[in-house]
Amino acid sequence: MNAMNTHYPEPVRVEPVKRHTLAVIVDNEPGVLARISGMFSGRGYNIESLTVSETEEARHISRITIVTAGTDAVIDQIKAQLDRLVPVHRVVDLTLQGNALEREICLVKVVGQGEHRSEALRLAAAFNAKTIDATLNSFVFELTGSTEEVDRFIRLMSVIGLVEICRTGIAAMNRGAEPL
């Protein structure tokens, strides 16, 4: 019998799955991204967003921002496994630090005429989206903002005449003077 002197099994405790943004500093060399993404796929983890760019040209260092989701134990395991990869210098969980800025760029193509065209321009202005292309029956808007803001803009534009979306993924950085 269990601790409560009953024959019923103890309830299973389910940990919540949380979204985490990880900043990974790596050597900028061929195959690094393949090794990191292979580590994720080989263990059944999902990458929700991935951005990569060289940040220190002289030292050949790149920064990879990965958004993933999991329980606390899974996230700890992901961080430990990333840390063990040879070209990885550092792994920082920006979510745990709690003060990270996250932004995403999105290009949205909207087709419409008449009132739909006017409404698309009004919504773009309300979201501070920049018009980067315009024809007689379409617009391409550029929006930079949080993932939630980009999602809202896309939902509203889908009613008007959304035909294509291109998103960069999340770029994130801690607030304040301290570097990563």
mmCIF file of C-alpha atoms in Angstrom:
data_model
loop_
_atom_site.group_PDB
_atom_site.id
_atom_site.type_symbol
_atom_site.label_atom_id
_atom_site.label_comp_id
_atom_site.label_asym_id
_atom_site.label_seq_id
_atom_site.Cartn_x
_atom_site.Cartn_y
_atom_site.Cartn_z
ATOM 1 C CA MET A 1 0.000 0.000 0.000
ATOM 2 C CA ASN A 2 1.091 3.569 -0.597
ATOM 3 C CA ALA A 3 1.689 6.317 1.975
ATOM 4 C CA MET A 4 -2.017 7.091 2.431
ATOM 5 C CA ASN A 5 -2.875 3.413 3.256
ATOM 6 C CA THR A 6 -5.035 2.895 0.217
ATOM 7 C CA HIS A 7 -4.966 0.420 -2.635
ATOM 8 C CA TYR A 8 -5.453 3.156 -5.223
ATOM 9 C CA PRO A 9 -2.317 4.296 -7.024
ATOM 10 C CA GLU A 10 -0.907 7.712 -6.274
ATOM 11 C CA PRO A 11 -1.855 10.330 -8.854
ATOM 12 C CA VAL A 12 0.695 10.920 -11.578
ATOM 13 C CA ARG A 13 2.283 14.337 -11.283
ATOM 14 C CA VAL A 14 2.445 16.097 -14.633
ATOM 15 C CA GLU A 15 5.002 18.856 -15.050
ATOM 16 C CA PRO A 16 4.019 21.829 -17.187
ATOM 17 C CA VAL A 17 5.650 22.294 -20.575
ATOM 18 C CA LYS A 18 7.144 25.772 -20.879
ATOM 19 C CA ARG A 19 8.631 27.713 -23.779
ATOM 20 C CA HIS A 20 12.324 28.624 -23.372
ATOM 21 C CA THR A 21 14.636 30.849 -25.407
ATOM 22 C CA LEU A 22 18.249 29.673 -25.445
ATOM 23 C CA ALA A 23 21.239 31.694 -26.643
ATOM 24 C CA VAL A 24 24.065 29.441 -27.803
ATOM 25 C CA ILE A 25 27.522 30.855 -28.585
ATOM 26 C CA VAL A 26 29.413 28.647 -31.041
ATOM 27 C CA ASP A 27 32.427 28.570 -33.349
ATOM 28 C CA ASN A 28 31.412 29.638 -36.840
ATOM 29 C CA GLU A 29 32.502 26.548 -38.748
ATOM 30 C CA PRO A 30 30.882 24.140 -41.229
ATOM 31 C CA GLY A 31 28.525 21.591 -39.703
ATOM 32 C CA VAL A 32 27.869 23.308 -36.352
ATOM 33 C CA LEU A 33 24.211 23.990 -37.082
ATOM 34 C CA ALA A 34 23.751 20.443 -38.399
ATOM 35 C CA ARG A 35 25.226 19.016 -35.197
ATOM 36 C CA ILE A 36 22.972 21.143 -33.001
ATOM 37 C CA SER A 37 19.804 20.433 -34.982
ATOM 38 C CA GLY A 38 20.806 16.758 -35.123
ATOM 39 C CA MET A 39 21.076 16.685 -31.338
ATOM 40 C CA PHE A 40 17.510 18.014 -31.112
ATOM 41 C CA SER A 41 16.017 15.631 -33.686
ATOM 42 C CA GLY A 42 17.976 12.619 -32.407
ATOM 43 C CA ARG A 43 16.415 13.020 -28.970
ATOM 44 C CA GLY A 44 12.925 13.927 -30.160
ATOM 45 C CA TYR A 45 13.035 17.590 -29.133
ATOM 46 C CA ASN A 46 11.362 20.240 -31.267
ATOM 47 C CA ILE A 47 12.837 23.563 -32.346
ATOM 48 C CA GLU A 48 10.067 26.178 -32.573
ATOM 49 C CA SER A 49 12.334 28.971 -33.807
ATOM 50 C CA LEU A 50 15.964 29.115 -34.890
ATOM 51 C CA THR A 51 18.089 32.124 -35.873
ATOM 52 C CA VAL A 52 21.823 32.094 -36.558
ATOM 53 C CA SER A 53 24.354 34.740 -37.469
ATOM 54 C CA GLU A 54 28.041 35.443 -37.054
ATOM 55 C CA THR A 55 28.463 38.014 -34.288
ATOM 56 C CA GLU A 56 32.253 38.259 -33.977
ATOM 57 C CA GLU A 57 33.927 38.111 -37.370
ATOM 58 C CA ALA A 58 37.514 38.323 -36.089
ATOM 59 C CA ARG A 59 37.051 35.350 -33.720
ATOM 60 C CA HIS A 60 34.646 33.423 -36.039
ATOM 61 C CA ILE A 61 31.954 33.265 -33.359
ATOM 62 C CA SER A 62 28.229 32.881 -34.103
ATOM 63 C CA ARG A 63 25.157 33.242 -31.933
ATOM 64 C CA ILE A 64 22.300 30.793 -32.290
ATOM 65 C CA THR A 65 18.945 31.642 -30.735
ATOM 66 C CA ILE A 66 16.774 28.571 -30.223
ATOM 67 C CA VAL A 67 13.193 28.598 -28.986
ATOM 68 C CA THR A 68 12.030 25.224 -27.716
ATOM 69 C CA ALA A 69 9.508 23.863 -25.224
ATOM 70 C CA GLY A 70 9.672 21.231 -22.526
ATOM 71 C CA THR A 71 9.425 20.462 -18.861
ATOM 72 C CA ASP A 72 12.121 21.834 -16.576
ATOM 73 C CA ALA A 73 13.909 18.464 -16.675
ATOM 74 C CA VAL A 74 13.838 18.337 -20.482
ATOM 75 C CA ILE A 75 15.141 21.919 -20.790
ATOM 76 C CA ASP A 76 17.959 21.129 -18.326
ATOM 77 C CA GLN A 77 18.819 18.060 -20.394
ATOM 78 C CA ILE A 78 18.826 20.077 -23.652
ATOM 79 C CA LYS A 79 21.143 22.696 -22.123
ATOM 80 C CA ALA A 80 23.523 20.032 -20.767
ATOM 81 C CA GLN A 81 23.662 18.208 -24.105
ATOM 82 C CA LEU A 82 24.262 21.448 -26.019
ATOM 83 C CA ASP A 83 27.041 22.367 -23.571
ATOM 84 C CA ARG A 84 28.818 19.065 -24.327
ATOM 85 C CA LEU A 85 29.068 19.703 -28.068
ATOM 86 C CA VAL A 86 32.644 20.652 -29.003
ATOM 87 C CA PRO A 87 32.036 23.907 -30.952
ATOM 88 C CA VAL A 88 29.692 25.298 -28.241
ATOM 89 C CA HIS A 89 31.252 27.958 -25.992
ATOM 90 C CA ARG A 90 28.243 28.800 -23.844
ATOM 91 C CA VAL A 91 24.524 28.094 -23.443
ATOM 92 C CA VAL A 92 22.341 30.681 -21.694
ATOM 93 C CA ASP A 93 18.646 30.214 -20.926
ATOM 94 C CA LEU A 94 17.314 33.732 -21.472
ATOM 95 C CA THR A 95 13.892 32.694 -20.165
ATOM 96 C CA LEU A 96 15.268 31.909 -16.703
ATOM 97 C CA GLN A 97 16.963 35.287 -16.487
ATOM 98 C CA GLY A 98 13.534 36.817 -17.018
ATOM 99 C CA ASN A 99 14.497 40.112 -18.593
ATOM 100 C CA ALA A 100 15.192 39.219 -22.215
ATOM 101 C CA LEU A 101 13.970 41.264 -25.155
ATOM 102 C CA GLU A 102 12.566 39.142 -27.974
ATOM 103 C CA ARG A 103 11.778 40.393 -31.462
ATOM 104 C CA GLU A 104 10.799 38.840 -34.746
ATOM 105 C CA ILE A 105 10.605 40.230 -38.281
ATOM 106 C CA CYS A 106 7.747 39.233 -40.528
ATOM 107 C CA LEU A 107 6.943 39.950 -44.172
ATOM 108 C CA VAL A 108 3.242 39.723 -44.988
ATOM 109 C CA LYS A 109 1.734 39.819 -48.480
ATOM 110 C CA VAL A 110 -1.890 40.969 -48.671
ATOM 111 C CA VAL A 111 -4.017 41.030 -51.818
ATOM 112 C CA GLY A 112 -7.158 43.104 -52.058
ATOM 113 C CA GLN A 113 -8.944 46.007 -53.678
ATOM 114 C CA GLY A 114 -11.285 48.747 -52.547
ATOM 115 C CA GLU A 115 -12.202 48.636 -48.868
ATOM 116 C CA HIS A 116 -9.898 45.653 -48.213
ATOM 117 C CA ARG A 117 -6.965 47.680 -49.505
ATOM 118 C CA SER A 118 -7.822 50.640 -47.265
ATOM 119 C CA GLU A 119 -8.319 48.389 -44.242
ATOM 120 C CA ALA A 120 -4.953 46.688 -44.851
ATOM 121 C CA LEU A 121 -3.255 50.097 -44.826
ATOM 122 C CA ARG A 122 -5.092 51.137 -41.638
ATOM 123 C CA LEU A 123 -4.096 47.952 -39.819
ATOM 124 C CA ALA A 124 -0.498 48.250 -40.996
ATOM 125 C CA ALA A 125 -0.369 51.808 -39.652
ATOM 126 C CA ALA A 126 -1.862 50.686 -36.325
ATOM 127 C CA PHE A 127 0.881 48.051 -35.957
ATOM 128 C CA ASN A 128 3.631 50.379 -37.252
ATOM 129 C CA ALA A 129 4.236 47.978 -40.131
ATOM 130 C CA LYS A 130 6.267 49.370 -42.987
ATOM 131 C CA THR A 131 5.004 49.067 -46.574
ATOM 132 C CA ILE A 132 7.945 47.704 -48.567
ATOM 133 C CA ASP A 133 6.089 46.911 -51.803
ATOM 134 C CA ALA A 134 2.808 48.056 -53.295
ATOM 135 C CA THR A 135 1.014 47.245 -56.528
ATOM 136 C CA LEU A 136 -2.503 48.052 -57.682
ATOM 137 C CA ASN A 137 -3.862 44.948 -55.949
ATOM 138 C CA SER A 138 -1.287 43.923 -53.310
ATOM 139 C CA PHE A 139 0.971 45.073 -50.487
ATOM 140 C CA VAL A 140 3.972 43.567 -48.753
ATOM 141 C CA PHE A 141 4.311 44.769 -45.176
ATOM 142 C CA GLU A 142 7.303 44.438 -42.857
ATOM 143 C CA LEU A 143 6.575 44.163 -39.148
ATOM 144 C CA THR A 144 9.058 43.918 -36.288
ATOM 145 C CA GLY A 145 7.728 43.011 -32.855
ATOM 146 C CA SER A 146 7.103 40.337 -30.284
ATOM 147 C CA THR A 147 5.832 36.963 -31.455
ATOM 148 C CA GLU A 148 2.425 37.755 -29.978
ATOM 149 C CA GLU A 149 2.230 41.059 -31.880
ATOM 150 C CA VAL A 150 3.244 39.374 -35.155
ATOM 151 C CA ASP A 151 0.642 36.640 -34.572
ATOM 152 C CA ARG A 152 -2.089 39.261 -33.981
ATOM 153 C CA PHE A 153 -1.138 41.151 -37.151
ATOM 154 C CA ILE A 154 -1.245 37.939 -39.194
ATOM 155 C CA ARG A 155 -4.656 36.951 -37.776
ATOM 156 C CA LEU A 156 -6.114 40.359 -38.670
ATOM 157 C CA MET A 157 -4.587 40.381 -42.161
ATOM 158 C CA SER A 158 -5.893 36.864 -42.865
ATOM 159 C CA VAL A 159 -9.434 38.275 -42.795
ATOM 160 C CA ILE A 160 -8.503 40.980 -45.320
ATOM 161 C CA GLY A 161 -6.628 38.938 -47.925
ATOM 162 C CA LEU A 162 -3.400 37.441 -46.593
ATOM 163 C CA VAL A 163 -1.676 35.271 -49.213
ATOM 164 C CA GLU A 164 1.893 34.784 -47.982
ATOM 165 C CA ILE A 165 3.966 35.021 -44.790
ATOM 166 C CA CYS A 166 7.710 34.916 -44.170
ATOM 167 C CA ARG A 167 9.005 35.037 -40.568
ATOM 168 C CA THR A 168 12.593 35.280 -39.371
ATOM 169 C CA GLY A 169 12.250 33.556 -36.031
ATOM 170 C CA ILE A 170 13.109 35.122 -32.706
ATOM 171 C CA ALA A 171 16.189 37.185 -31.964
ATOM 172 C CA ALA A 172 16.657 37.696 -28.213
ATOM 173 C CA MET A 173 18.988 39.597 -25.908
ATOM 174 C CA ASN A 174 19.101 40.382 -22.194
ATOM 175 C CA ARG A 175 18.364 43.914 -21.007
ATOM 176 C CA GLY A 176 21.043 45.999 -19.331
ATOM 177 C CA ALA A 177 24.768 46.546 -19.786
ATOM 178 C CA GLU A 178 25.998 42.997 -19.153
ATOM 179 C CA PRO A 179 26.995 41.016 -22.280
ATOM 180 C CA LEU A 180 26.127 37.380 -22.787
#
